GROMACS .gro file of C-alpha atoms in nm:
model
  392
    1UNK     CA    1   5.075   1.741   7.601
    2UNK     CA    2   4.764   2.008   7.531
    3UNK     CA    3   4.814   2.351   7.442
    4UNK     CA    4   4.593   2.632   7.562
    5UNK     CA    5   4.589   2.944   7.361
    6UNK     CA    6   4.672   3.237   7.490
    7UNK     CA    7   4.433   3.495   7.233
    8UNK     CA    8   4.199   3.680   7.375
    9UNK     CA    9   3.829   3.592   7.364
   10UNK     CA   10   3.733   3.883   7.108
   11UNK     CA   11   3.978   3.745   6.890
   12UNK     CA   12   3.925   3.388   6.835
   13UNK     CA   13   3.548   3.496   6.810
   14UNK     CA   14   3.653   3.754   6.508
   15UNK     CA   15   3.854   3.506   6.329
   16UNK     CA   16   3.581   3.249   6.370
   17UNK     CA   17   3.337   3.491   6.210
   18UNK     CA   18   3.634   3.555   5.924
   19UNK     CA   19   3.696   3.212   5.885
   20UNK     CA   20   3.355   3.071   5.828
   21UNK     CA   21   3.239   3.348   5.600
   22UNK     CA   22   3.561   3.353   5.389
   23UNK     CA   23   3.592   3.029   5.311
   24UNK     CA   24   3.168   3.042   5.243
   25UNK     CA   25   3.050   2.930   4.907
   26UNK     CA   26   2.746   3.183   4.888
   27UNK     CA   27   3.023   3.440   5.017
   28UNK     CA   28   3.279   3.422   4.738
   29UNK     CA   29   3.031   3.333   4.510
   30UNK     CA   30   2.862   3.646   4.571
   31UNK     CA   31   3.190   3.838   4.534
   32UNK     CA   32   3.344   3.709   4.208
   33UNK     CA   33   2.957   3.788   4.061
   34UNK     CA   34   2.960   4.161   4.225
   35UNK     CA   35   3.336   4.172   4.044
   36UNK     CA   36   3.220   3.968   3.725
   37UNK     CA   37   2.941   4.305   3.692
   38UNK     CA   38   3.165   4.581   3.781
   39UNK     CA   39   3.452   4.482   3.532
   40UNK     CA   40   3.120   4.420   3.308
   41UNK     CA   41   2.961   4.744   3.373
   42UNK     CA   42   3.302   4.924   3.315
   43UNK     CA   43   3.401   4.735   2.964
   44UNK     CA   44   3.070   4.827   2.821
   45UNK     CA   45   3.080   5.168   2.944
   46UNK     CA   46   3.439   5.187   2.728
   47UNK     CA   47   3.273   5.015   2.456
   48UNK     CA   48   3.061   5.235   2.425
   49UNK     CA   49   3.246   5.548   2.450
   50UNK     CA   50   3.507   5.412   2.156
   51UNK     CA   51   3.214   5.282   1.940
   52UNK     CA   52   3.127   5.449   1.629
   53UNK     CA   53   2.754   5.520   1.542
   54UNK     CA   54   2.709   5.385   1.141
   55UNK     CA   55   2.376   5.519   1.023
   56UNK     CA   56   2.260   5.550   0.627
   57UNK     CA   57   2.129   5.835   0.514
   58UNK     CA   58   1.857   5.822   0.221
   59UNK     CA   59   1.810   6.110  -0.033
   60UNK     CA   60   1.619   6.223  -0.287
   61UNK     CA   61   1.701   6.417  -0.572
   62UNK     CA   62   1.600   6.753  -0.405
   63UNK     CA   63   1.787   6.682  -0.109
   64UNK     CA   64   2.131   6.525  -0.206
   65UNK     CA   65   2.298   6.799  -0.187
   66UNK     CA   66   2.208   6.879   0.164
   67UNK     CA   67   2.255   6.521   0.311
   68UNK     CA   68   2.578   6.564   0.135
   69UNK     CA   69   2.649   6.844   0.376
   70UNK     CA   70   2.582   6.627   0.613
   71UNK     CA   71   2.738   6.339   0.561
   72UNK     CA   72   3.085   6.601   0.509
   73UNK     CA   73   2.994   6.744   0.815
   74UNK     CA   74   2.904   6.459   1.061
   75UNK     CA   75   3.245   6.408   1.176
   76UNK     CA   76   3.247   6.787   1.290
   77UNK     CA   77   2.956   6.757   1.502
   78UNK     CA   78   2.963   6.411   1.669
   79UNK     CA   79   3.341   6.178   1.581
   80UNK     CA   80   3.164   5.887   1.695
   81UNK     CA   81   2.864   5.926   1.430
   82UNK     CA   82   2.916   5.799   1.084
   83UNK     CA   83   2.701   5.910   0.803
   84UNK     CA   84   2.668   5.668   0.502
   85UNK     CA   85   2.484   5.842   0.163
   86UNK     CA   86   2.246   5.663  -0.019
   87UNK     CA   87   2.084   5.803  -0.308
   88UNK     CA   88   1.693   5.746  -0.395
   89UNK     CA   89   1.467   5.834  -0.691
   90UNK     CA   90   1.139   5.907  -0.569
   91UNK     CA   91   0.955   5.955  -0.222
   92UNK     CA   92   0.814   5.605  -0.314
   93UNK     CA   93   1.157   5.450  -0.343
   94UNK     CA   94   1.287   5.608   0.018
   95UNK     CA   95   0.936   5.502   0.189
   96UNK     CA   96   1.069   5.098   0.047
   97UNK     CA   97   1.422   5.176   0.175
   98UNK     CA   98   1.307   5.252   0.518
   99UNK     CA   99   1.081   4.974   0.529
  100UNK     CA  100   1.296   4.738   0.408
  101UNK     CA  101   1.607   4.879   0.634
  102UNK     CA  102   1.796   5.015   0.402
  103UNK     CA  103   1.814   5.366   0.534
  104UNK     CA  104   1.798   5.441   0.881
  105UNK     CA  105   1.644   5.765   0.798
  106UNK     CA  106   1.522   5.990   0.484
  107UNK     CA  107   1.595   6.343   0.476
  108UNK     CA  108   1.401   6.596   0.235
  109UNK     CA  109   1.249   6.937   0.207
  110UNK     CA  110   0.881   7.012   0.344
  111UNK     CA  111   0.706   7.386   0.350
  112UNK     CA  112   0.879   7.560   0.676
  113UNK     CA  113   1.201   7.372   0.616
  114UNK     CA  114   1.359   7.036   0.630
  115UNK     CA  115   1.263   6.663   0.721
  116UNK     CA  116   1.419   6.376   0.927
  117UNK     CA  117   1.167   6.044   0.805
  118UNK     CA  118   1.240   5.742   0.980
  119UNK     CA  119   1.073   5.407   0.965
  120UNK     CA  120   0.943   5.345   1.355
  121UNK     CA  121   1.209   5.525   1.604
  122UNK     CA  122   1.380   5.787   1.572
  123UNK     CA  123   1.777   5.758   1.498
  124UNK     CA  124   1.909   5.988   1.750
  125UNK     CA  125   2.290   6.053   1.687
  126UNK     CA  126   2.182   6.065   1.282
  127UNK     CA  127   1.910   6.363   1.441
  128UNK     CA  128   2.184   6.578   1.604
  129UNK     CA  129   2.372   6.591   1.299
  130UNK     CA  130   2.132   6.631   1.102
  131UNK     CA  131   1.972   6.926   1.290
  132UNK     CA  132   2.332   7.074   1.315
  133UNK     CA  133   2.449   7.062   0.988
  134UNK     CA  134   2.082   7.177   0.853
  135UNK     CA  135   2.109   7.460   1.098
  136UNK     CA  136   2.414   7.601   0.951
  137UNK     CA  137   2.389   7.549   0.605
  138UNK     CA  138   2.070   7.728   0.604
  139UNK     CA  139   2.208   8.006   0.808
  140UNK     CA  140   2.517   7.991   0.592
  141UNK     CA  141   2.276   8.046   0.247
  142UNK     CA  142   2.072   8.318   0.418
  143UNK     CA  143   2.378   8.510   0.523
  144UNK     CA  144   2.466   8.518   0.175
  145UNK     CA  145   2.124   8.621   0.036
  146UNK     CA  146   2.102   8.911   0.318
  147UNK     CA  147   2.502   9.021   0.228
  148UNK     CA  148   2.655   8.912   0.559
  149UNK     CA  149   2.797   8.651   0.691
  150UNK     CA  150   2.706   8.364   0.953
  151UNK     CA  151   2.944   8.481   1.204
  152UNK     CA  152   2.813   8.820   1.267
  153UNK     CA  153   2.446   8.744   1.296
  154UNK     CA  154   2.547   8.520   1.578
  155UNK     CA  155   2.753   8.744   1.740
  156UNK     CA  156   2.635   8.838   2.101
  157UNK     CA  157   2.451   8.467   2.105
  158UNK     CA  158   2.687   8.221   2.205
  159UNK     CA  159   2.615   8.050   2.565
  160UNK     CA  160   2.896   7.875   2.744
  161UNK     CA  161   2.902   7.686   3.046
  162UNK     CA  162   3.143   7.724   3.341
  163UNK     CA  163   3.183   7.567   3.704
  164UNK     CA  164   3.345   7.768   4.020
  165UNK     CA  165   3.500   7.379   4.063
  166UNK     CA  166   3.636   7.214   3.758
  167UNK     CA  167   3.420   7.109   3.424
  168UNK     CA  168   3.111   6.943   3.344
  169UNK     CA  169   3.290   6.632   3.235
  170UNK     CA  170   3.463   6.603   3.608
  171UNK     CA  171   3.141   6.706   3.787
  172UNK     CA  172   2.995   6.373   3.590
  173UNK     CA  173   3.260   6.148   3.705
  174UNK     CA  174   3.204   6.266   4.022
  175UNK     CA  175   2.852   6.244   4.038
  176UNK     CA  176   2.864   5.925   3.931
  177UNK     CA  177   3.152   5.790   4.178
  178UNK     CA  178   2.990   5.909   4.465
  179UNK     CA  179   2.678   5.717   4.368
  180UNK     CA  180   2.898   5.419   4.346
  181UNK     CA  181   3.032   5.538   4.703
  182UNK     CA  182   2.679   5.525   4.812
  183UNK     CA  183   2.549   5.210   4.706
  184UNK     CA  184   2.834   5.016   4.849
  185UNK     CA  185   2.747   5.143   5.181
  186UNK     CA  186   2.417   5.087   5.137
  187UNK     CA  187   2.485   4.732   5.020
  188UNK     CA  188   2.779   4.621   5.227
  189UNK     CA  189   2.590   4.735   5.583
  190UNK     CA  190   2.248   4.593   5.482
  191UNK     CA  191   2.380   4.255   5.379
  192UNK     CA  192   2.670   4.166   5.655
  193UNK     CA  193   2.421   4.390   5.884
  194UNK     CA  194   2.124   4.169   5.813
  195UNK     CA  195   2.388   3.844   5.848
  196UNK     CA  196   2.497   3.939   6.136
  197UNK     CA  197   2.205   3.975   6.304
  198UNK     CA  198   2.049   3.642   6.165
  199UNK     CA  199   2.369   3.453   6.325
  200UNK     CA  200   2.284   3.630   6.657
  201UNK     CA  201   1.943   3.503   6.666
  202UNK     CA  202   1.990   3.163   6.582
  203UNK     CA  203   2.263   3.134   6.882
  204UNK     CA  204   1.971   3.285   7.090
  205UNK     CA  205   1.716   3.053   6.935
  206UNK     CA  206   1.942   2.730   6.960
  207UNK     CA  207   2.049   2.834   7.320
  208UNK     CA  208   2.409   2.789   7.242
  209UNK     CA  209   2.493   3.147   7.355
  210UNK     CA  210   2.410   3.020   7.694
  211UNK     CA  211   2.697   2.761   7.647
  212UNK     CA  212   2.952   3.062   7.517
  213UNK     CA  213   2.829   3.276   7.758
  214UNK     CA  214   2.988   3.019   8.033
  215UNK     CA  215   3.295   3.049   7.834
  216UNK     CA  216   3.373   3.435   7.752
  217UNK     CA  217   3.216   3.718   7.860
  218UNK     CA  218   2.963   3.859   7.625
  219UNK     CA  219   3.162   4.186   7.530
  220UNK     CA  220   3.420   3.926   7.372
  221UNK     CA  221   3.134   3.786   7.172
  222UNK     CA  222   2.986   4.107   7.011
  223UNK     CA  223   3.347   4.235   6.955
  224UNK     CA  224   3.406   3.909   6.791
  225UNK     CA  225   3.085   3.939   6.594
  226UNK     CA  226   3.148   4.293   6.474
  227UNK     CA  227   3.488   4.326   6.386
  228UNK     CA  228   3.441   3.977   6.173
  229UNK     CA  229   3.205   4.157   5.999
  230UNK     CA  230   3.366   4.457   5.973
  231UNK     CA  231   3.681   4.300   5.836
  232UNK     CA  232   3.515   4.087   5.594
  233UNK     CA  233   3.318   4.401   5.454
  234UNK     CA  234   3.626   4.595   5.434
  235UNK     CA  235   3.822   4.315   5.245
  236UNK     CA  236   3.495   4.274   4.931
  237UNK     CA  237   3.519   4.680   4.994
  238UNK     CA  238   3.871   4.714   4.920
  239UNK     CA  239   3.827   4.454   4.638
  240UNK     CA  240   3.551   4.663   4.444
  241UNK     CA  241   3.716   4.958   4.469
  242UNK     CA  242   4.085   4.852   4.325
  243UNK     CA  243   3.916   4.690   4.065
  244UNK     CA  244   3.691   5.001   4.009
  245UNK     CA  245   3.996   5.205   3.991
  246UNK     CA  246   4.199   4.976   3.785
  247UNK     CA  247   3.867   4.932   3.575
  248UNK     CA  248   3.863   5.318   3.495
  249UNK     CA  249   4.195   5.338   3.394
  250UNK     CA  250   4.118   5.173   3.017
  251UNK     CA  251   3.848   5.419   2.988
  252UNK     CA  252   3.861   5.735   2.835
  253UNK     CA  253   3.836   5.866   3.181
  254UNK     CA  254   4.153   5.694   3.320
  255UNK     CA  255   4.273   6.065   3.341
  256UNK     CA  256   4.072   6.125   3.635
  257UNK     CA  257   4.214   5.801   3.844
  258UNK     CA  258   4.511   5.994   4.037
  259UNK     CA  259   4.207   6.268   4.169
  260UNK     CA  260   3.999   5.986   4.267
  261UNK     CA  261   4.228   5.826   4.472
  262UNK     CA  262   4.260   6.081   4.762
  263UNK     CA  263   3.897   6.061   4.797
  264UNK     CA  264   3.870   5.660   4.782
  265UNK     CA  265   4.116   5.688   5.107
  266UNK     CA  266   3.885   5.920   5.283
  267UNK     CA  267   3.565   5.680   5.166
  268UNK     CA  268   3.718   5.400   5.286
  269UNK     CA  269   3.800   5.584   5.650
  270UNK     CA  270   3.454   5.735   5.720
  271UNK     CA  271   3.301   5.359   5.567
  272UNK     CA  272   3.490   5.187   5.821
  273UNK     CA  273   3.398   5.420   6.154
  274UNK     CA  274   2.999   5.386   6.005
  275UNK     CA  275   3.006   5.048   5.957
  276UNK     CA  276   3.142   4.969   6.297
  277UNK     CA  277   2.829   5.173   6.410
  278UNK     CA  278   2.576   5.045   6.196
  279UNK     CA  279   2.734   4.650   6.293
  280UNK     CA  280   2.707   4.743   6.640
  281UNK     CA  281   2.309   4.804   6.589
  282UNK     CA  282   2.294   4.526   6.340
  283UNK     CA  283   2.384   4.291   6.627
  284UNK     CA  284   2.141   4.471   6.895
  285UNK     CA  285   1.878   4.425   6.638
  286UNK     CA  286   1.971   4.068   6.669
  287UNK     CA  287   1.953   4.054   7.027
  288UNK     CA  288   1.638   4.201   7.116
  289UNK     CA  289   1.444   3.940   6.900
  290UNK     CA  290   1.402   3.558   7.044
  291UNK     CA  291   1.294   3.428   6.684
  292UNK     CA  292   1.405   3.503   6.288
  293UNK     CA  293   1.062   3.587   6.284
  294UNK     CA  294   1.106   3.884   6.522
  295UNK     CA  295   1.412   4.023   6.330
  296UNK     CA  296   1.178   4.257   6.094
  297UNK     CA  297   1.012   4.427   6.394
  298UNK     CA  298   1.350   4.454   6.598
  299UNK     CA  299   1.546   4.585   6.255
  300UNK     CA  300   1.270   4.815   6.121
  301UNK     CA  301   1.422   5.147   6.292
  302UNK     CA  302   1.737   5.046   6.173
  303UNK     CA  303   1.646   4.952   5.804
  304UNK     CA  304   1.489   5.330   5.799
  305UNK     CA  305   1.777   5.459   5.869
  306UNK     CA  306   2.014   5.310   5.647
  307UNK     CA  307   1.706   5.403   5.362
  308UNK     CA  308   1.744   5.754   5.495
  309UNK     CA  309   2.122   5.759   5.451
  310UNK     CA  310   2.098   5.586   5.075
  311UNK     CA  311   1.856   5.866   4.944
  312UNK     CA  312   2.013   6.136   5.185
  313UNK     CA  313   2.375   6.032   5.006
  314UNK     CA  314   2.197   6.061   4.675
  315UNK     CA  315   1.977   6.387   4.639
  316UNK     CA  316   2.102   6.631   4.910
  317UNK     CA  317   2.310   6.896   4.756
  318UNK     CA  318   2.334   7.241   4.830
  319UNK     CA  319   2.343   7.382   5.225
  320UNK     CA  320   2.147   7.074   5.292
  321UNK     CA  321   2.432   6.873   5.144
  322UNK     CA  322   2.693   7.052   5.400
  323UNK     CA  323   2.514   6.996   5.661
  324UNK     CA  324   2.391   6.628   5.647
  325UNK     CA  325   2.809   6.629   5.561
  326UNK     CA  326   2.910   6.659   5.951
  327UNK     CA  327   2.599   6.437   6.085
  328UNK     CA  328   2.668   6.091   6.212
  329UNK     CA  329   2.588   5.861   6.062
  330UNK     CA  330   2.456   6.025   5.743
  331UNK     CA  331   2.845   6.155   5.696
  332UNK     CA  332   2.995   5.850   5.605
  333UNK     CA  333   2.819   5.875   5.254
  334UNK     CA  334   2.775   6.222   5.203
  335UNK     CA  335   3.119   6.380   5.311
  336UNK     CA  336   3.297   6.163   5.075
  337UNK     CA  337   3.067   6.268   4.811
  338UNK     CA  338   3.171   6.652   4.882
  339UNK     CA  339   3.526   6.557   4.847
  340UNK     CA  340   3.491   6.398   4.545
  341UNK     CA  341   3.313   6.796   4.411
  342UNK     CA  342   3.575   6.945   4.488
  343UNK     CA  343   3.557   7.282   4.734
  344UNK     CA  344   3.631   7.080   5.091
  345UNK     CA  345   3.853   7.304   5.327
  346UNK     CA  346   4.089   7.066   5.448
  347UNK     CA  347   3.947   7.066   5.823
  348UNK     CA  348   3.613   6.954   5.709
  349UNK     CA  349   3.667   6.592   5.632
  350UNK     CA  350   3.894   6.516   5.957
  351UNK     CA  351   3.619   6.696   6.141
  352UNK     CA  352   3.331   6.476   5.976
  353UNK     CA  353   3.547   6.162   6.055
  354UNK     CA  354   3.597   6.254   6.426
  355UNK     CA  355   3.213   6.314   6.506
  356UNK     CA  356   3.163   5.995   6.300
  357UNK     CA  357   3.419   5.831   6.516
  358UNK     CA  358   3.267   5.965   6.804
  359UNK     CA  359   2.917   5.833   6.717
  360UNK     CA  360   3.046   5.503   6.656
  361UNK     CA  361   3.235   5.490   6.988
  362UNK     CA  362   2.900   5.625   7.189
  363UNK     CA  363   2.671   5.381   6.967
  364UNK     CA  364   2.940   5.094   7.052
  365UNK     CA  365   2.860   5.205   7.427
  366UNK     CA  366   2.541   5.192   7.433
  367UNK     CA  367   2.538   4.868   7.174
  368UNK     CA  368   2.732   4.655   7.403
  369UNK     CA  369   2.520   4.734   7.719
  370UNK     CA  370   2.175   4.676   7.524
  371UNK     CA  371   2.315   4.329   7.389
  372UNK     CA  372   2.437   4.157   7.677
  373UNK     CA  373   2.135   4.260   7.870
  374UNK     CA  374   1.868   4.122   7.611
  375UNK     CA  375   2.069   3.819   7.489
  376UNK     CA  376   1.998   3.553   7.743
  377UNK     CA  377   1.635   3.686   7.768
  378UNK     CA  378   1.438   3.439   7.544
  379UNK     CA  379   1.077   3.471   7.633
  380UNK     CA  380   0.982   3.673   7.369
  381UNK     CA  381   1.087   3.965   7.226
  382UNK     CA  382   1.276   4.230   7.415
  383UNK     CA  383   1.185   4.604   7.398
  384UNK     CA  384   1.501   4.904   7.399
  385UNK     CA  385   1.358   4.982   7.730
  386UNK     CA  386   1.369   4.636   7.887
  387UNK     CA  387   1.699   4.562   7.767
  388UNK     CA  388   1.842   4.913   7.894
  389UNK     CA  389   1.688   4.815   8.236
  390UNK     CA  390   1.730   4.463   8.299
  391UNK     CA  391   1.941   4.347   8.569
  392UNK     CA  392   2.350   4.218   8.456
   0.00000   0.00000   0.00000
C-alpha cells in the first residue's frame, strides 16, 4: 500500500536543499578546511603571544657595561624578549659576528650617543629594549651629574591613555571580533547566495522548474530554496563561532569569552534576519537570468551591495557608524560591531533587529512576486521591470 506525505511543499523543498548540500563533498570539505584555519589561525596567535623572543647581544669593550644594562633590564621592558650577552674584542670582531650570525645585533657608542648595528634587518623586540634601557640609563647618569634625580626631571611628562568604554586591550579584541563578524557575513551570503542562485538557473535552463511548477506552487519552491540555504549557513555559522569561542579560551584572552558571548547571540540574530533578505535576492538574481552566463549582469546590483556592507562593516565609525547601525541591510554587520564597543543603550539593538526584520519581510514580499513572475520566462533575460509587470 503507498504512502503520501502529508509535509507541506516548502518543506520537503528545504530539506531537499539541506539534504543535498549536507551530505556534499565540496560542502563539508569546505567546512572542516574553514575550521582546520580558524583553530590554525587561533593556535598561532597563542603561540605567539606565549613565545619568548631570544636575541644575542654583541659588545665591545666600551659598551659592555651598557648592554649589560640591558640585558638586566630586558625582562622589565618586554617579558617575552630575552637578551643573551656576548662579549667582542674589536669593531672588526662584532662586524664577523654579525656576518656570521652570531649576534643578532652590536651595540656601541657613536658621537651624539649610542648604536644598534645589525647585519641586514633590523631586530625589532632587541630595538625596544635597547632604546628603553639606553634611554634611562643615560637619563639616570645625567641626573646624577646635574644633582637630581630621574624622577623629577620627568615629572609633569608622563602621557597615559584612557577610554570612556573599557581599555585598549578590550577595544582590540573587539576590533578584531567584529572584523571576524564581518567577514562571515560577507562570506557566508556571497557563497550560499551565489549557490543558490546558480541552482535556480540551471532548473530554468534545464526546464525542470516547468515540471515542479506542475507540482507545487512556486512560493513553496523559493521558500524551500531559501530557508535550505539559510539553515545550512546558520549550521557552518554556528560551527565557526563555537569553535572561535572555544578557540579563544586557551589564549591569553580567554578572559574576554563570557563578554563576547552576549554579543555572538545578537550577531547571530541580526545574521539570520539579513541573510533571509540577501537569500531572497540571491534567488531573484537567479530568476531574472535564462543562462549561467546571465547571472553576472542579473547579480551585479546585488554583489555591490554586499561590497558596500563588507567595507561599510569595516571603516565606519563615529556618527557615521550609528547611523549605518539602524539601516537595513547594512545593520546586520555594523550593529553587532557597536555592541561588541561597548556604549549600546539597550533599545538600540532590538530596534536595529526589528527594522532589519522588517526589511527582510518587505524584501521577501517583493522577492517572491519578482521570482515567480520571471521564472518560467526563458527567452532571454528578464529586466526588474518586466518581471514586476508580467502577467501570473
Amino acid at each position: 500500500m503507498s504512502t503520501r506525505t502529508t509535509d507541506p511543499a516548502w518543506l520537503l523543498v528545504t530539506r531537499r536543499e539541506v539534504v543535498s548540500r549536507i551530505t556534499d563533498k565540496s560542502f563539508l570539505i569546505g567546512t572542516v578546511l574553514m575550521v582546520t584555519m580558524l583553530v590554525g589561525f587561533i593556535g598561532f596567535t597563542a603561540w605567539q603571544d606565549e613565545k619568548t623572543d631570544e636575541v644575542t647581544l654583541g659588545a665591545t669593550p666600551d659598551s659592555v657595561a651598557m648592554a649589560t644594562a640591558v640585558a638586566d633590564g630586558a625582562s622589565e621592558v618586554g617579558d617575552k624578549v630575552d637578551v643573551t650577552l656576548v662579549e667582542l674584542d674589536d669593531e672588526a670582531a662584532a662586524e664577523q659576528a654579525l656576518e656570521e650570525d652570531e649576534v643578532d645585533a652590536w651595540l656601541h657608542p657613536v658621537a651624539d650617543g649610542w648604536e644598534l648595528t645589525s647585519e641586514s634587518s633590523e631586530q625589532e623586540s632587541l630595538t625596544a629594549v635597547v632604546e628603553a634601557v639606553v634611554r634611562q640609563q643615560v637619563l639616570t647618569e645625567n641626573a646624577a651629574d646635574a644633582g637630581t634625580t630621574v624622577e623629577e626631571l620627568e615629572a609633569g611628562s608622563a602621557v597615559s591613555t584612557a577610554f570612556l568604554r573599557g581599555d585598549a586591550e578590550k577595544a582590540a579584541v573587539a576590533q578584531a571580533v567584529g572584523f571576524v563578524f564581518v567577514f562571515l557575513f560577507y562570506i557566508a551570503a556571497l557563497i550560499f547566495g551565489m549557490q543558490l542562485a546558480s541552482s535556480v538557473i540551471e532548473e530554468k535552463q534545464s526546464r525542470i522548474v516547468e515540471i515542479i511548477a506542475a507540482a507545487i506552487p512556486l512560493r513553496h519552491l523559493l521558500a524551500g530554496k531559501v530557508l535550505g540555504n539559510t539553515a545550512l549557513a546558520m549550521i557552518q555559522l554556528l560551527v565557526y563561532l563555537a569553535v572561535g569561542l572555544v578557540g579563544l579560551s586557551f589564549t591569553p584572552y580567554k578572559s574576554y569569552v563570557p563578554a563576547l558571548s552576549g554579543p555572538t547571540a545578537w550577531f547571530v540574530g541580526f545574521f539570520l534576519a539579513g541573510f533571509i533578505a540577501l537569500a531572497c535576492l540571491w534567488a531573484v538574481a537567479g530568476s531574472l537570468a535564462s543562462r549561467t552566463e546571465d547571472l553576472q549582469a542579473t547579480s551585479t546590483p546585488l554583489t555591490m551591495l554586499m561590497l558596500a556592507m563588507f567595507f561599510g562593516g569595516v571603516s565606519l565609525d563615529g556618527r557615521g557608524q550609528v547611523i549605518a547601525s539602524f539601516v537595513p541591510p547594512v545593520s546586520a554587520v555594523v550593529m553587532p560591531k557597536r555592541i561588541l564597543a561597548g556604549g549600546v543603550e539597550w533599545w538600540e539593538p532590538l530596534v536595529a533587529l526589528g527594522l532589519l526584520a522588517v526589511f527582510a519581510a518587505v524584501t521577501v514580499w517583493v522577492g517572491e512576486r519578482l521570482y515567480r513572475r520571471a521564472l518560467l520566462q526563458t527567452g532571454g533575460r528578464v529586466s526588474l521591470r518586466q518581471a514586476w509587470s508580467a502577467a501570473e
